[in-house]
Amino acid sequence: MRKLSLALGTSIMLAGSVFAEEKTFRVSSSLDLKLGGALSGGYMATNNNPDMDSFVVTNFLVNLSGSQKGMFEVGFDIAVGGLAQPTFWNGGMSVPQSFNYNSYGMDNPATGLVWSYITLKPAPVLSIDVGLLPTNVGYEVANTYSNPNITLGTVWFAQPVIYPAVRATVNAGGIDLYAEYNQEFGRDNIAVGSLGEIGPLGYAVSYYDYKDAKNLIDFVGSLSLGMIDLGVNFDYQWLDTRGSTRGYAYGIALYAIPNLGNISLPVRVEYFDEGDTGIYTGASVNAENGYTFTLTPTLKPTPSSYIRAEVAYISTKNKVFGNLDKNNRTVAGIEIGVTF
């Protein structure tokens, strides 16, 4: 990420309108600004929906953040663009999406605002974020260039993503404790948790309550052992109203990423059991249970670019793919990405 410093009274000169008229924009700011982002795309294919095979823009994001200190510190973070979020369920086929205030979730198709929030730090140990926030829950993120794999996992699919919220975080001896209120899917939800490091182990533990819907407990752990990065993400979820369903579900994802210079070989293995809740499929049909395996050989020709191929396989107990006549799917793809 490149740091961009703009002094008070900086002038940015742009020319090139239809009348060749020179345009002048003045930026009055003493903020230290950081500009970053990513662009990635490739080709995705799946074995039981061949009509969906196509080229896809997987990530398009421009991110600007900054902060300023006075009586207390004030900062901001905003990202615009779109995220395709390829999954096993859509066969890796999607188009860039951005946040939609009307549906309280990521909307398809659209590009625009992805996240945007203000951070207030009234004390060194306290920060308050207000706006459109990425969740603290889970190992994987929607902007998939930051993940080891192209395709998002089934555990990620059942987790929160980005939502309107207010979050307070207290730093206690290098460990963050947080509490938030959010309106994901238009509900009054709450979440509490802790993130930090204990020796060589990085961790995140969260409890998330979707009002009148479901609850989840999430654990994330990460560890580096020489040239291998290891990760785990475990979720236990249960419905507020069980009715005739079993009422609970769980999923676990394991990650191993061997790194050999500018070459890495990320592997992800998952297992989920949702019974008849539909928590991990998010559809009117239930997989009941299933497992996935993903292999993503990756080359970094430069520090800020990558080329990766992927084969991702899912098998489920019930037939939920194709015309509900198949219980497995293979997603394959190749992606080229640049971050800045």
XYZ file of C-alpha atoms in Angstrom:
340
model
C 0.000 0.000 0.000
C 1.406 3.351 -1.014
C 1.349 6.281 1.410
C 0.230 9.590 -0.058
C 0.881 12.786 1.904
C -1.115 15.864 0.945
C -0.173 19.195 2.507
C -2.551 22.062 3.184
C -3.505 23.872 -0.020
C -2.304 21.195 -2.457
C -3.589 21.824 -5.992
C -4.408 18.978 -8.346
C -4.566 20.071 -11.983
C -6.691 18.029 -14.372
C -7.297 18.803 -18.041
C -9.138 17.120 -20.863
C -12.828 18.036 -20.858
C -14.727 18.126 -24.128
C -13.839 21.800 -24.406
C -10.216 21.271 -23.379
C -10.928 23.427 -20.377
C -8.444 23.149 -17.521
C -10.015 21.952 -14.260
C -8.498 22.782 -10.893
C -9.387 20.937 -7.695
C -8.043 22.014 -4.337
C -7.454 19.522 -1.544
C -7.188 21.212 1.853
C -5.966 18.568 4.257
C -3.246 17.901 6.791
C -4.210 14.211 6.925
C -1.699 11.463 6.233
C -3.552 9.593 3.493
C -3.011 6.034 2.333
C -4.141 4.925 -1.093
C -4.417 1.247 -1.963
C -6.497 -1.272 -3.816
C -6.533 -4.249 -6.120
C -7.672 -5.504 -9.500
C -7.961 -9.185 -10.342
C -9.681 -11.335 -12.910
C -9.521 -14.638 -14.693
C -11.544 -17.563 -15.969
C -13.822 -19.760 -13.846
C -15.424 -23.059 -14.848
C -17.518 -25.744 -13.175
C -18.308 -29.296 -14.234
C -22.112 -29.347 -13.794
C -23.046 -25.864 -14.988
C -20.971 -25.475 -18.170
C -23.144 -22.633 -19.440
C -21.815 -20.521 -16.572
C -18.133 -20.879 -17.544
C -16.768 -17.435 -18.299
C -14.210 -14.724 -17.721
C -14.859 -12.791 -14.527
C -13.522 -9.739 -12.696
C -13.047 -11.171 -9.204
C -11.944 -7.994 -7.405
C -11.980 -4.298 -8.223
C -11.275 -2.095 -5.221
C -9.836 1.355 -4.517
C -9.197 2.060 -0.841
C -8.443 5.429 0.777
C -7.772 5.898 4.489
C -6.300 8.557 6.727
C -6.134 9.930 10.250
C -5.398 13.127 12.137
C -4.524 13.819 15.773
C -5.800 16.743 17.798
C -7.776 16.680 21.017
C -8.098 12.993 20.089
C -7.405 10.989 16.945
C -9.942 10.858 14.101
C -9.583 8.619 11.060
C -11.534 7.152 8.162
C -11.431 4.179 5.799
C -13.402 3.961 2.551
C -13.373 1.421 -0.271
C -15.223 1.615 -3.580
C -15.482 -0.909 -6.377
C -16.933 -4.402 -6.494
C -16.208 -7.919 -5.228
C -17.359 -11.009 -7.147
C -17.187 -13.382 -4.150
C -16.974 -16.705 -6.064
C -18.277 -19.667 -4.015
C -19.017 -23.372 -4.414
C -22.723 -22.576 -4.574
C -22.488 -20.174 -7.520
C -19.877 -22.320 -9.242
C -17.356 -19.489 -9.084
C -19.563 -17.493 -11.425
C -20.449 -14.014 -10.252
C -19.910 -10.363 -11.078
C -18.505 -7.573 -8.917
C -20.880 -6.571 -6.134
C -20.989 -3.686 -3.687
C -23.000 -2.907 -0.577
C -26.702 -2.199 -1.075
C -28.363 -0.140 1.670
C -31.827 -1.299 0.609
C -31.137 -5.026 0.976
C -28.681 -4.611 3.873
C -26.179 -6.865 2.172
C -23.932 -7.317 -0.842
C -26.009 -6.794 -3.975
C -25.608 -8.343 -7.423
C -24.797 -6.802 -9.849
C -23.393 -3.468 -8.743
C -20.220 -1.533 -8.172
C -19.976 1.315 -5.736
C -19.436 1.550 -2.010
C -17.916 -1.559 -0.406
C -17.083 -0.281 3.076
C -16.851 3.167 4.657
C -16.416 4.201 8.293
C -15.081 6.819 10.675
C -12.797 5.908 13.584
C -12.673 7.969 16.785
C -9.958 7.381 19.382
C -10.841 9.422 22.486
C -8.150 7.500 24.420
C -5.097 5.475 23.354
C -6.766 2.221 24.438
C -10.235 2.944 23.007
C -11.442 3.208 19.409
C -14.983 3.608 18.091
C -15.826 2.731 14.469
C -19.068 3.999 12.925
C -20.343 3.344 9.419
C -20.273 0.446 7.011
C -17.936 -2.082 8.681
C -16.300 -5.357 7.610
C -17.002 -8.072 10.184
C -14.452 -9.367 12.693
C -15.825 -12.898 12.258
C -13.989 -15.535 10.215
C -10.658 -16.394 8.587
C -11.597 -15.476 5.002
C -12.708 -12.078 3.711
C -14.930 -10.962 0.828
C -12.031 -9.191 -0.953
C -10.557 -12.505 -2.043
C -7.161 -11.186 -3.161
C -6.385 -11.190 0.592
C -7.288 -14.901 0.898
C -5.067 -17.871 0.032
C -7.745 -19.256 -2.329
C -9.834 -17.845 -5.197
C -13.080 -19.559 -4.187
C -14.631 -18.682 -0.830
C -15.310 -21.616 1.481
C -18.550 -23.026 2.844
C -17.671 -21.896 6.381
C -17.261 -18.306 5.142
C -20.619 -18.523 3.324
C -22.522 -18.858 6.626
C -20.761 -15.923 8.311
C -21.483 -12.160 8.402
C -19.668 -9.964 5.864
C -20.133 -6.158 5.734
C -22.899 -4.169 7.423
C -23.961 -0.815 8.946
C -22.644 -0.829 12.517
C -21.020 0.869 15.466
C -18.134 -0.973 17.143
C -16.166 -0.143 20.285
C -12.749 -1.745 20.750
C -10.600 -1.669 23.883
C -6.947 -2.652 23.726
C -5.867 -4.458 26.898
C -2.190 -5.373 26.919
C -1.977 -6.120 23.210
C -5.344 -7.919 23.086
C -8.416 -6.270 21.561
C -11.844 -6.663 23.167
C -14.785 -5.447 21.096
C -18.545 -5.038 21.205
C -20.765 -3.919 18.340
C -24.335 -3.259 17.290
C -25.109 -3.779 13.595
C -28.013 -3.954 11.170
C -26.975 -6.746 8.824
C -30.037 -7.903 6.835
C -32.031 -5.115 8.511
C -31.953 -6.807 11.922
C -30.834 -5.485 15.308
C -27.760 -7.668 15.824
C -25.019 -7.651 18.435
C -21.521 -9.119 18.504
C -18.756 -9.345 21.090
C -15.316 -10.852 20.889
C -11.577 -10.730 21.321
C -8.679 -10.616 18.842
C -4.955 -10.727 19.402
C -1.873 -12.876 19.803
C -0.800 -15.259 22.533
C 2.834 -16.016 21.885
C 3.108 -17.282 18.286
C -0.634 -17.979 18.048
C -2.955 -15.431 16.483
C -6.600 -15.799 17.427
C -10.096 -14.326 17.181
C -13.095 -15.451 19.235
C -16.550 -13.989 18.583
C -20.181 -14.414 19.586
C -22.692 -13.028 17.073
C -26.451 -12.795 17.643
C -28.741 -12.282 14.621
C -31.913 -11.050 16.328
C -34.841 -13.463 15.946
C -32.834 -15.594 13.494
C -29.704 -17.415 14.632
C -26.564 -17.233 16.765
C -22.994 -18.242 16.113
C -19.773 -18.789 18.022
C -16.669 -18.390 15.870
C -13.029 -19.254 16.526
C -10.081 -18.417 14.276
C -6.495 -19.479 14.934
C -3.319 -18.918 12.925
C 0.282 -20.048 13.368
C 3.485 -19.876 11.299
C 5.884 -22.813 11.478
C 8.940 -22.035 9.393
C 7.851 -21.923 5.765
C 4.295 -23.138 6.486
C 1.386 -20.941 7.597
C -1.433 -22.791 9.336
C -4.976 -21.665 10.046
C -8.259 -22.959 11.431
C -11.785 -21.532 11.479
C -14.516 -23.260 13.516
C -18.167 -22.185 13.734
C -21.033 -23.469 15.854
C -24.421 -21.984 14.935
C -27.964 -22.456 16.187
C -31.411 -21.151 15.231
C -33.542 -19.049 17.577
C -36.656 -20.963 16.488
C -36.136 -24.647 15.832
C -39.619 -25.786 14.851
C -39.263 -29.211 13.269
C -35.572 -28.724 12.465
C -32.585 -29.980 14.403
C -31.743 -26.370 15.126
C -27.935 -26.322 15.043
C -25.039 -26.605 12.604
C -21.259 -26.544 12.687
C -18.386 -26.220 10.261
C -14.607 -26.320 10.333
C -12.039 -25.128 7.798
C -8.338 -26.031 7.958
C -5.673 -24.108 6.031
C -2.065 -25.021 5.216
C 0.067 -22.666 3.103
C 3.603 -23.837 2.273
C 5.715 -20.894 1.089
C 8.772 -21.431 -1.119
C 10.067 -18.001 -2.032
C 7.696 -16.484 -4.585
C 5.739 -19.753 -4.905
C 3.084 -20.983 -2.463
C 0.708 -23.947 -2.449
C -2.372 -23.110 -0.321
C -4.567 -26.049 0.687
C -7.999 -25.764 2.338
C -10.041 -28.657 3.735
C -13.562 -28.162 5.168
C -16.318 -30.176 6.761
C -19.790 -28.889 7.618
C -22.912 -30.434 9.114
C -26.108 -28.394 8.861
C -28.783 -31.046 9.331
C -31.976 -29.557 7.887
C -31.249 -25.949 8.941
C -29.906 -24.720 5.583
C -27.333 -22.598 7.444
C -24.381 -23.525 5.214
C -26.222 -23.801 1.894
C -28.413 -20.735 2.362
C -31.037 -22.270 0.096
C -34.419 -24.015 0.213
C -32.591 -27.336 -0.193
C -30.222 -28.704 2.428
C -26.930 -30.435 1.784
C -27.217 -31.973 5.296
C -23.443 -32.352 5.449
C -20.434 -32.212 3.195
C -16.732 -31.638 2.750
C -14.553 -29.558 0.452
C -10.963 -29.669 -0.777
C -9.225 -26.715 -2.466
C -5.737 -26.505 -3.963
C -4.413 -23.139 -5.215
C -0.832 -23.052 -6.618
C 0.257 -19.404 -6.566
C 3.144 -17.516 -8.151
C 4.127 -13.966 -7.161
C 6.162 -12.593 -10.093
C 6.477 -9.270 -8.200
C 5.776 -8.327 -4.551
C 2.448 -6.730 -5.542
C 1.136 -9.189 -8.142
C 0.121 -12.823 -8.331
C -0.928 -15.549 -10.744
C -2.849 -18.471 -9.278
C -4.686 -21.539 -10.520
C -7.246 -23.459 -8.511
C -9.159 -26.704 -8.290
C -11.913 -26.744 -5.657
C -14.095 -29.803 -4.989
C -17.225 -30.166 -2.838
C -19.211 -33.288 -2.003
C -22.521 -33.259 -0.101
C -24.799 -35.929 1.324
C -27.895 -34.628 -0.482
C -28.101 -33.760 -4.175
C -28.074 -29.960 -4.338
C -26.186 -29.269 -7.593
C -27.165 -29.224 -11.246
C -30.891 -29.890 -11.448
C -30.774 -31.313 -7.914
C -29.450 -34.536 -9.426
C -25.794 -34.268 -8.348
C -24.138 -34.274 -4.947
C -20.735 -32.900 -5.963
C -19.186 -30.055 -7.878
C -15.717 -29.153 -9.117
C -14.796 -25.508 -9.632
C -11.607 -24.653 -11.521
C -10.101 -21.325 -12.360
C -7.092 -19.182 -13.046
C -6.684 -15.635 -11.749
C -4.234 -12.782 -12.250
C -4.185 -9.981 -9.703
C -2.365 -6.757 -8.878
C -2.460 -4.914 -5.558
C -1.285 -1.377 -4.976
